[in-house]
């Protein structure tokens, strides 16, 4: 993208495009890091029944010490951090995510391909298990209306972030072998990813 704009647009438009691209990558990465840290903290609570954090800013609904440990989610909500929706913390889950992702981020795409393949296999297995569990609980198509009266407010951001991988395609182009075609692998990836999104969404909704 940057190369095309450098050739076709004036310098100010080229610089604006580069900065917009960088900010886009940063916001997507920050959102992914936050969600990953929250999931890791929730996993620690579910398995070890404890997670800790350095509290940077107290929330309106919390009263933590500077360094605090919790054994349960104070507000019981699964949609935010286990430390509450308004507290700013640097948690143990964040450090675990950082310890895993920084070494992988240093490697090239082809160097950590084993981790990528393993992640896809594990995610696919999780989706199959969820589908079986939802089916065992019973499915009812009436639970999902044809038109949602609530609008797309909660759906659109998820769709945009879930398909944000298109921004990494240039890196993939630099790593792929010359004999590998471009359209076919990307089409397969998009169809496969869409299936992974649809199966738990539909089965969960029907349940």
Short mmCIF file of C-alpha atoms in Angstrom, two decimals:
data_model
loop_
_atom_site.label_atom_id
_atom_site.label_comp_id
_atom_site.label_asym_id
_atom_site.label_seq_id
_atom_site.Cartn_x
_atom_site.Cartn_y
_atom_site.Cartn_z
CA UNK A 1 0.00 0.00 0.00
CA UNK A 2 2.75 2.42 0.95
CA UNK A 3 4.64 1.71 -2.27
CA UNK A 4 1.59 2.31 -4.44
CA UNK A 5 0.71 5.60 -2.74
CA UNK A 6 4.33 6.77 -3.01
CA UNK A 7 4.14 6.36 -6.79
CA UNK A 8 0.60 7.61 -7.42
CA UNK A 9 -0.05 10.29 -4.80
CA UNK A 10 1.70 13.53 -3.78
CA UNK A 11 4.06 13.32 -0.80
CA UNK A 12 1.54 14.64 1.75
CA UNK A 13 -1.00 12.01 0.72
CA UNK A 14 1.68 9.33 0.84
CA UNK A 15 2.69 10.33 4.38
CA UNK A 16 -0.94 10.49 5.49
CA UNK A 17 -1.55 7.00 4.12
CA UNK A 18 1.52 5.58 5.86
CA UNK A 19 0.51 7.10 9.20
CA UNK A 20 -3.07 5.87 8.79
CA UNK A 21 -1.77 2.39 8.01
CA UNK A 22 0.54 2.39 11.05
CA UNK A 23 -2.27 3.61 13.34
CA UNK A 24 -4.58 0.94 11.93
CA UNK A 25 -2.04 -1.78 12.71
CA UNK A 26 -1.44 -0.37 16.19
CA UNK A 27 -5.12 -0.20 17.14
CA UNK A 28 -5.76 -3.73 15.88
CA UNK A 29 -2.72 -5.06 17.75
CA UNK A 30 -3.62 -3.23 20.97
CA UNK A 31 -7.16 -4.61 20.87
CA UNK A 32 -5.84 -8.14 20.28
CA UNK A 33 -3.31 -7.85 23.13
CA UNK A 34 -5.94 -6.58 25.58
CA UNK A 35 -8.40 -9.35 24.69
CA UNK A 36 -5.66 -12.01 24.88
CA UNK A 37 -4.54 -10.79 28.32
CA UNK A 38 -8.12 -10.80 29.60
CA UNK A 39 -8.69 -14.33 28.32
CA UNK A 40 -5.43 -15.48 29.90
CA UNK A 41 -6.43 -13.98 33.26
CA UNK A 42 -9.82 -15.67 33.01
CA UNK A 43 -8.05 -18.94 32.19
CA UNK A 44 -5.84 -18.56 35.27
CA UNK A 45 -8.93 -18.00 37.42
CA UNK A 46 -10.63 -21.07 35.95
CA UNK A 47 -7.59 -23.34 36.36
CA UNK A 48 -5.43 -21.99 39.20
CA UNK A 49 -8.28 -20.03 40.88
CA UNK A 50 -6.01 -17.01 41.20
CA UNK A 51 -4.43 -14.23 39.14
CA UNK A 52 -2.54 -11.10 40.16
CA UNK A 53 -1.91 -7.63 38.78
CA UNK A 54 -0.16 -4.32 39.32
CA UNK A 55 -2.93 -1.72 39.62
CA UNK A 56 -2.17 1.41 37.59
CA UNK A 57 -5.53 3.13 38.05
CA UNK A 58 -8.39 2.31 40.40
CA UNK A 59 -11.75 1.81 38.80
CA UNK A 60 -14.96 3.41 40.02
CA UNK A 61 -16.20 0.01 41.17
CA UNK A 62 -12.93 -1.36 42.63
CA UNK A 63 -10.76 -0.85 45.69
CA UNK A 64 -7.60 -2.81 44.97
CA UNK A 65 -4.20 -2.40 46.60
CA UNK A 66 -1.20 -1.43 44.42
CA UNK A 67 -0.42 -5.11 43.87
CA UNK A 68 -3.46 -7.31 44.18
CA UNK A 69 -4.50 -10.90 43.63
CA UNK A 70 -8.04 -12.11 43.03
CA UNK A 71 -9.62 -15.56 43.18
CA UNK A 72 -12.82 -14.65 41.33
CA UNK A 73 -14.22 -12.03 38.96
CA UNK A 74 -15.58 -9.19 41.15
CA UNK A 75 -18.48 -8.29 38.83
CA UNK A 76 -18.98 -11.77 37.39
CA UNK A 77 -18.92 -10.43 33.82
CA UNK A 78 -17.15 -12.43 31.11
CA UNK A 79 -17.06 -9.51 28.67
CA UNK A 80 -14.41 -7.45 30.44
CA UNK A 81 -11.26 -7.90 32.51
CA UNK A 82 -11.53 -10.11 35.63
CA UNK A 83 -10.31 -7.04 37.51
CA UNK A 84 -13.36 -5.03 36.48
CA UNK A 85 -14.38 -2.86 33.57
CA UNK A 86 -12.92 0.42 34.85
CA UNK A 87 -9.63 -0.56 36.55
CA UNK A 88 -6.35 -0.24 34.62
CA UNK A 89 -3.97 -3.07 35.53
CA UNK A 90 -0.84 -4.82 34.29
CA UNK A 91 -1.83 -8.38 34.99
CA UNK A 92 -0.15 -11.75 35.16
CA UNK A 93 -2.12 -12.73 32.06
CA UNK A 94 -0.56 -9.78 30.21
CA UNK A 95 2.96 -10.90 31.15
CA UNK A 96 2.22 -14.46 30.01
CA UNK A 97 0.90 -13.19 26.67
CA UNK A 98 3.95 -10.95 26.32
CA UNK A 99 6.35 -13.81 27.11
CA UNK A 100 4.72 -15.94 24.40
CA UNK A 101 4.20 -13.37 21.65
CA UNK A 102 7.42 -11.34 21.76
CA UNK A 103 9.71 -14.28 20.83
CA UNK A 104 7.26 -15.34 18.11
CA UNK A 105 7.07 -11.76 16.83
CA UNK A 106 10.83 -11.66 16.35
CA UNK A 107 10.69 -14.71 14.07
CA UNK A 108 9.69 -14.64 10.41
CA UNK A 109 6.35 -16.13 9.38
CA UNK A 110 7.98 -19.28 8.02
CA UNK A 111 10.06 -19.71 11.19
CA UNK A 112 7.04 -20.00 13.49
CA UNK A 113 4.82 -21.92 11.06
CA UNK A 114 4.63 -24.85 13.49
CA UNK A 115 2.99 -22.60 16.09
CA UNK A 116 0.56 -21.23 13.49
CA UNK A 117 -0.48 -24.71 12.33
CA UNK A 118 -0.80 -25.86 15.93
CA UNK A 119 -3.01 -22.88 16.73
CA UNK A 120 -5.32 -23.63 13.80
CA UNK A 121 -5.60 -27.31 14.80
CA UNK A 122 -6.33 -26.41 18.43
CA UNK A 123 -8.91 -23.76 17.46
CA UNK A 124 -10.63 -26.17 15.07
CA UNK A 125 -10.80 -28.81 17.81
CA UNK A 126 -12.34 -26.27 20.19
CA UNK A 127 -15.00 -25.35 17.62
CA UNK A 128 -15.90 -29.02 17.11
CA UNK A 129 -16.18 -29.57 20.88
CA UNK A 130 -18.39 -26.49 21.25
CA UNK A 131 -20.65 -27.62 18.40
CA UNK A 132 -21.05 -31.06 19.98
CA UNK A 133 -21.83 -29.54 23.38
CA UNK A 134 -24.40 -27.13 21.95
CA UNK A 135 -26.02 -29.97 20.00
CA UNK A 136 -26.22 -32.12 23.14
CA UNK A 137 -27.94 -29.24 24.95
CA UNK A 138 -30.53 -28.97 22.19
CA UNK A 139 -30.87 -26.61 19.22
CA UNK A 140 -33.77 -24.29 18.39
CA UNK A 141 -33.64 -22.13 15.28
CA UNK A 142 -36.26 -19.81 16.79
CA UNK A 143 -33.58 -18.42 19.10
CA UNK A 144 -32.00 -16.55 16.17
CA UNK A 145 -34.41 -14.12 14.46
CA UNK A 146 -33.97 -13.31 10.78
CA UNK A 147 -33.55 -9.62 11.64
CA UNK A 148 -31.94 -8.47 14.88
CA UNK A 149 -33.77 -5.50 16.36
CA UNK A 150 -30.61 -4.46 18.21
CA UNK A 151 -28.83 -3.46 15.01
CA UNK A 152 -25.20 -4.08 14.04
CA UNK A 153 -23.59 -2.15 16.89
CA UNK A 154 -22.03 -5.22 18.50
CA UNK A 155 -21.57 -7.23 15.31
CA UNK A 156 -19.78 -4.88 12.94
CA UNK A 157 -16.63 -4.29 15.07
CA UNK A 158 -16.19 -8.04 15.54
CA UNK A 159 -16.48 -8.69 11.82
CA UNK A 160 -13.95 -5.97 10.98
CA UNK A 161 -11.40 -7.22 13.53
CA UNK A 162 -11.91 -10.90 12.65
CA UNK A 163 -11.05 -10.24 9.02
CA UNK A 164 -8.23 -7.84 9.83
CA UNK A 165 -5.73 -10.50 8.76
CA UNK A 166 -5.84 -9.07 5.22
CA UNK A 167 -3.35 -6.44 6.41
CA UNK A 168 -0.75 -9.21 6.86
CA UNK A 169 -1.06 -10.53 3.29
CA UNK A 170 1.90 -8.42 2.03
CA UNK A 171 4.13 -10.15 4.60
CA UNK A 172 2.82 -13.51 3.44
CA UNK A 173 3.57 -12.58 -0.18
CA UNK A 174 7.19 -11.92 0.77
CA UNK A 175 7.51 -15.33 2.45
CA UNK A 176 5.63 -17.62 0.04
CA UNK A 177 7.36 -19.68 -2.62
CA UNK A 178 7.08 -18.54 -6.23
CA UNK A 179 5.12 -21.65 -7.21
CA UNK A 180 2.36 -20.92 -4.67
CA UNK A 181 -0.58 -19.08 -6.26
CA UNK A 182 -2.06 -16.05 -4.52
CA UNK A 183 -5.88 -16.37 -4.92
CA UNK A 184 -6.35 -20.04 -3.96
CA UNK A 185 -4.68 -20.09 -0.51
CA UNK A 186 -6.35 -16.83 0.48
CA UNK A 187 -9.77 -18.03 -0.68
CA UNK A 188 -9.35 -21.28 1.26
CA UNK A 189 -8.26 -19.35 4.37
CA UNK A 190 -11.24 -16.96 4.17
CA UNK A 191 -13.77 -19.77 3.68
CA UNK A 192 -12.22 -21.82 6.49
CA UNK A 193 -12.12 -18.85 8.88
CA UNK A 194 -15.72 -17.94 8.05
CA UNK A 195 -16.73 -21.49 8.88
CA UNK A 196 -14.96 -21.25 12.24
CA UNK A 197 -16.88 -18.05 12.97
CA UNK A 198 -20.27 -19.37 11.81
CA UNK A 199 -20.28 -22.75 13.57
CA UNK A 200 -19.99 -21.56 17.18
CA UNK A 201 -22.10 -18.48 16.43
CA UNK A 202 -25.02 -20.45 14.92
CA UNK A 203 -24.83 -23.45 17.24
CA UNK A 204 -24.45 -21.19 20.26
CA UNK A 205 -27.36 -19.04 19.13
CA UNK A 206 -29.57 -22.05 18.41
CA UNK A 207 -28.73 -23.42 21.84
#
